[in-house]
Amino acid sequence: DGGITQSPKYLFRKEGQNVTLSCEQNLNHDAMYWYRQDPGQGLRLIYYSQIVNDFQKGDIAEGYSVSREKKESFPLTVTSAQKNPTAFYLCASSELSGVASTDTQYFGPGTRLTVL
Amino acid sequence: AQSVAQPEDQVNVAEGNPLTVKCTYSVSGNPYLFWYVQYPNRGLQFLLKYITGDNLVKGSYGFEAEFNKSQTSFHLKKPSALVSDSALYFCAVRPSNTGGFKTIFGAGTRLFVKA
């Protein structure tokens, strides 16, 4: 899992609550990503950020929000607007080599969110 | 639509036998292809990638993959499987024409190596 940490490992949320998932990296990577993993499906991109104070929506951004105030941190908030938030959430980071398509992503250990 | 297909949900192989995990893709532009492995309740670990050059790419833990442009495939292989190779394997592609930040993942193939 390299130099990327995610916390907590397990998170339980009541309906109607917002929760924030932490992601920190010490790899000095510029780009960071949030993915959602559901059983039997590939990873789906929620948000990504290329630089501090900038981020872009991925394929399934509705009901989620992010911030990028520091290079090493990219927290994800799952809001009450997300209708089916139970999933495994993965954070990743990568260098920006100039040809971003070729950059390898390195993943954190994940946070499993369960809505009660 | 751009996509990645892993046609087998599960692959079973005996320890010591060669293994293949299949991946095909459909993208416009040059494809940059990746393989990742995931152990239970863990993040994905990078195995190897194809960017350009030699079609046979060697990666971590003895794995290799062959890029076949005409068949749009990028199958993962290992000459001799270990029980510890049992895990979930993801093929992924980064199309060169999407700004480089969007990765398309396959649904994953579970590899089970029997002792």
XYZ file of C-alpha atoms in Angstrom:
231
model
C 0.000 0.000 0.000
C 3.046 2.240 -0.176
C 2.941 5.655 1.395
C -0.788 6.171 1.278
C -2.883 5.869 4.411
C -6.645 5.844 4.717
C -8.693 6.108 7.865
C -10.753 4.741 9.330
C -10.549 1.175 8.050
C -14.212 0.575 8.843
C -16.905 3.235 9.119
C -20.548 2.969 9.987
C -22.992 5.699 9.112
C -26.584 6.285 9.963
C -28.876 7.418 7.198
C -28.899 11.191 6.823
C -25.410 11.679 8.209
C -22.406 13.063 6.404
C -19.127 11.242 6.962
C -15.578 12.104 5.935
C -12.974 9.594 4.820
C -9.338 10.528 5.245
C -6.567 9.999 2.691
C -2.961 11.046 3.253
C 0.109 10.362 1.105
C 3.810 10.971 1.720
C 4.927 10.106 -1.813
C 5.030 13.753 -2.904
C 2.576 12.916 -5.672
C 0.699 15.723 -7.358
C -2.401 13.797 -8.409
C -4.855 12.113 -6.066
C -8.011 10.116 -6.737
C -11.028 8.621 -5.019
C -12.635 5.413 -6.264
C -15.613 3.402 -5.196
C -15.547 -0.402 -5.389
C -18.682 -2.521 -5.348
C -18.743 -6.335 -5.463
C -18.424 -7.714 -8.970
C -17.648 -4.317 -10.443
C -14.498 -2.538 -11.355
C -13.446 0.629 -9.627
C -15.390 3.763 -10.471
C -13.861 7.226 -10.255
C -15.528 9.676 -7.880
C -13.173 12.687 -7.922
C -9.604 13.465 -8.819
C -7.216 16.308 -8.185
C -4.143 17.317 -10.151
C -2.920 20.091 -7.893
C -3.715 21.776 -4.603
C -6.998 23.714 -4.531
C -8.207 22.091 -7.715
C -10.288 18.971 -8.287
C -12.511 17.479 -10.968
C -15.604 15.293 -10.927
C -15.253 11.720 -12.010
C -17.939 9.408 -13.290
C -19.995 9.131 -10.078
C -19.474 12.403 -8.180
C -23.099 12.951 -7.145
C -23.513 12.803 -3.377
C -19.794 13.212 -2.698
C -17.531 16.187 -2.058
C -13.763 16.643 -1.712
C -11.181 19.236 -0.828
C -7.485 19.565 -1.603
C -6.027 22.155 0.746
C -2.697 20.379 1.095
C -0.700 18.358 -1.414
C -0.595 15.323 0.837
C -4.273 15.238 1.831
C -7.454 14.570 -0.156
C -10.449 13.897 2.148
C -13.733 12.606 0.766
C -17.097 13.482 2.306
C -19.996 11.161 1.670
C -23.099 13.289 2.047
C -26.658 12.336 2.871
C -27.447 12.945 -0.807
C -25.585 9.770 -1.751
C -28.403 7.234 -1.935
C -26.405 4.031 -1.759
C -23.113 4.768 -0.030
C -22.310 1.302 1.286
C -19.103 0.341 -0.527
C -15.340 0.005 -0.303
C -13.609 3.345 -0.945
C -10.097 3.518 -2.314
C -7.794 6.506 -2.497
C -4.891 6.618 -4.952
C -2.121 8.951 -5.984
C 0.257 9.327 -8.904
C 3.077 11.500 -10.105
C 2.458 13.819 -13.011
C 5.045 12.905 -15.611
C 3.760 15.124 -18.358
C 1.999 12.215 -19.996
C -0.594 11.527 -17.326
C -2.029 8.530 -19.113
C 1.154 6.578 -18.464
C 1.454 7.351 -14.757
C 1.073 4.480 -12.318
C -1.486 4.926 -9.576
C -0.657 3.772 -6.057
C -3.528 2.809 -3.804
C -4.251 3.091 -0.121
C -5.649 0.188 1.926
C -9.247 1.365 1.634
C -12.159 2.283 3.902
C -15.224 0.094 4.121
C -18.320 2.229 4.665
C -21.553 0.674 5.827
C -24.833 2.500 6.173
C -26.921 1.241 9.056
C -17.970 3.411 -25.651
C -14.594 2.765 -24.116
C -14.448 -0.365 -22.017
C -12.372 -3.138 -20.520
C -13.580 -6.729 -20.380
C -12.345 -9.518 -18.182
C -14.389 -12.428 -19.537
C -13.767 -14.812 -16.647
C -15.138 -14.118 -13.173
C -12.865 -16.802 -11.735
C -9.840 -18.767 -12.887
C -8.819 -21.973 -11.151
C -5.340 -23.419 -11.554
C -3.201 -25.945 -9.746
C -0.027 -24.807 -8.043
C 2.946 -25.116 -10.375
C 0.846 -24.848 -13.525
C 0.909 -21.829 -15.825
C -1.863 -19.288 -15.399
C -3.544 -16.809 -17.727
C -5.992 -14.076 -16.785
C -7.641 -12.564 -19.831
C -8.305 -8.929 -20.649
C -9.612 -7.231 -23.761
C -10.222 -3.542 -24.279
C -12.021 -1.117 -26.532
C -10.671 2.412 -26.589
C -9.955 5.094 -29.114
C -6.432 6.337 -29.425
C -3.374 4.697 -27.943
C -4.172 2.507 -24.954
C -1.994 2.501 -21.876
C -2.675 -0.775 -20.089
C -2.226 -1.806 -16.463
C -2.643 -4.841 -14.260
C -3.323 -4.603 -10.524
C -3.826 -7.248 -7.834
C -6.028 -6.944 -4.757
C -5.868 -9.102 -1.656
C -8.915 -9.287 0.651
C -9.829 -5.967 2.262
C -6.740 -4.295 0.854
C -5.980 -1.674 -1.750
C -4.805 -2.467 -5.254
C -1.141 -3.229 -5.859
C 0.476 -2.379 -9.184
C 1.833 -5.378 -11.132
C 2.853 -4.043 -14.534
C 1.976 -1.705 -17.358
C 2.324 -1.396 -21.115
C 3.088 2.000 -22.533
C 5.003 1.366 -25.737
C 7.735 -0.825 -27.128
C 8.102 -4.549 -26.555
C 4.720 -6.264 -26.499
C 5.793 -8.552 -23.655
C 5.909 -6.700 -20.369
C 7.456 -8.177 -17.238
C 6.258 -7.124 -13.824
C 6.266 -7.935 -10.131
C 6.146 -11.407 -8.546
C 7.003 -13.193 -11.819
C 3.977 -11.936 -13.714
C 4.086 -10.841 -17.328
C 1.555 -9.633 -19.866
C 1.404 -9.602 -23.618
C -0.015 -6.687 -25.536
C -1.730 -7.744 -28.756
C -2.899 -4.763 -30.762
C -4.744 -6.712 -33.443
C -6.751 -8.660 -30.871
C -6.996 -5.669 -28.486
C -5.911 -7.898 -25.643
C -3.561 -7.649 -22.691
C -3.577 -11.061 -21.001
C -1.745 -11.574 -17.712
C 0.423 -14.671 -17.431
C 2.702 -16.489 -15.042
C 4.672 -19.641 -15.909
C 4.190 -21.342 -12.534
C 1.364 -20.397 -10.167
C 1.731 -20.192 -6.393
C -1.001 -20.578 -3.798
C -0.089 -17.065 -2.642
C -1.090 -15.730 -6.083
C -4.724 -16.316 -5.157
C -6.326 -12.873 -5.271
C -8.512 -10.550 -7.335
C -6.881 -9.209 -10.502
C -7.898 -6.045 -12.307
C -7.039 -5.002 -15.827
C -7.203 -1.265 -16.480
C -6.750 1.071 -19.416
C -6.033 4.764 -19.616
C -7.089 6.129 -22.978
C -4.645 8.694 -24.245
C -7.395 11.050 -25.387
C -9.110 11.732 -22.031
C -6.494 13.979 -20.466
C -4.888 11.027 -18.794
C -6.662 11.081 -15.472
C -9.499 8.682 -16.109
C -8.802 4.995 -15.766
C -11.255 2.364 -16.954
C -11.149 -0.781 -14.823
C -12.374 -4.225 -15.693
C -14.731 -5.970 -13.276
C -11.937 -8.158 -11.960
C -11.044 -11.848 -12.152
C -10.645 -13.939 -9.049
C -7.687 -16.301 -9.287
C -7.755 -19.411 -7.134
C -4.590 -21.501 -6.993
C -5.026 -24.920 -5.452
C -2.176 -26.654 -3.666
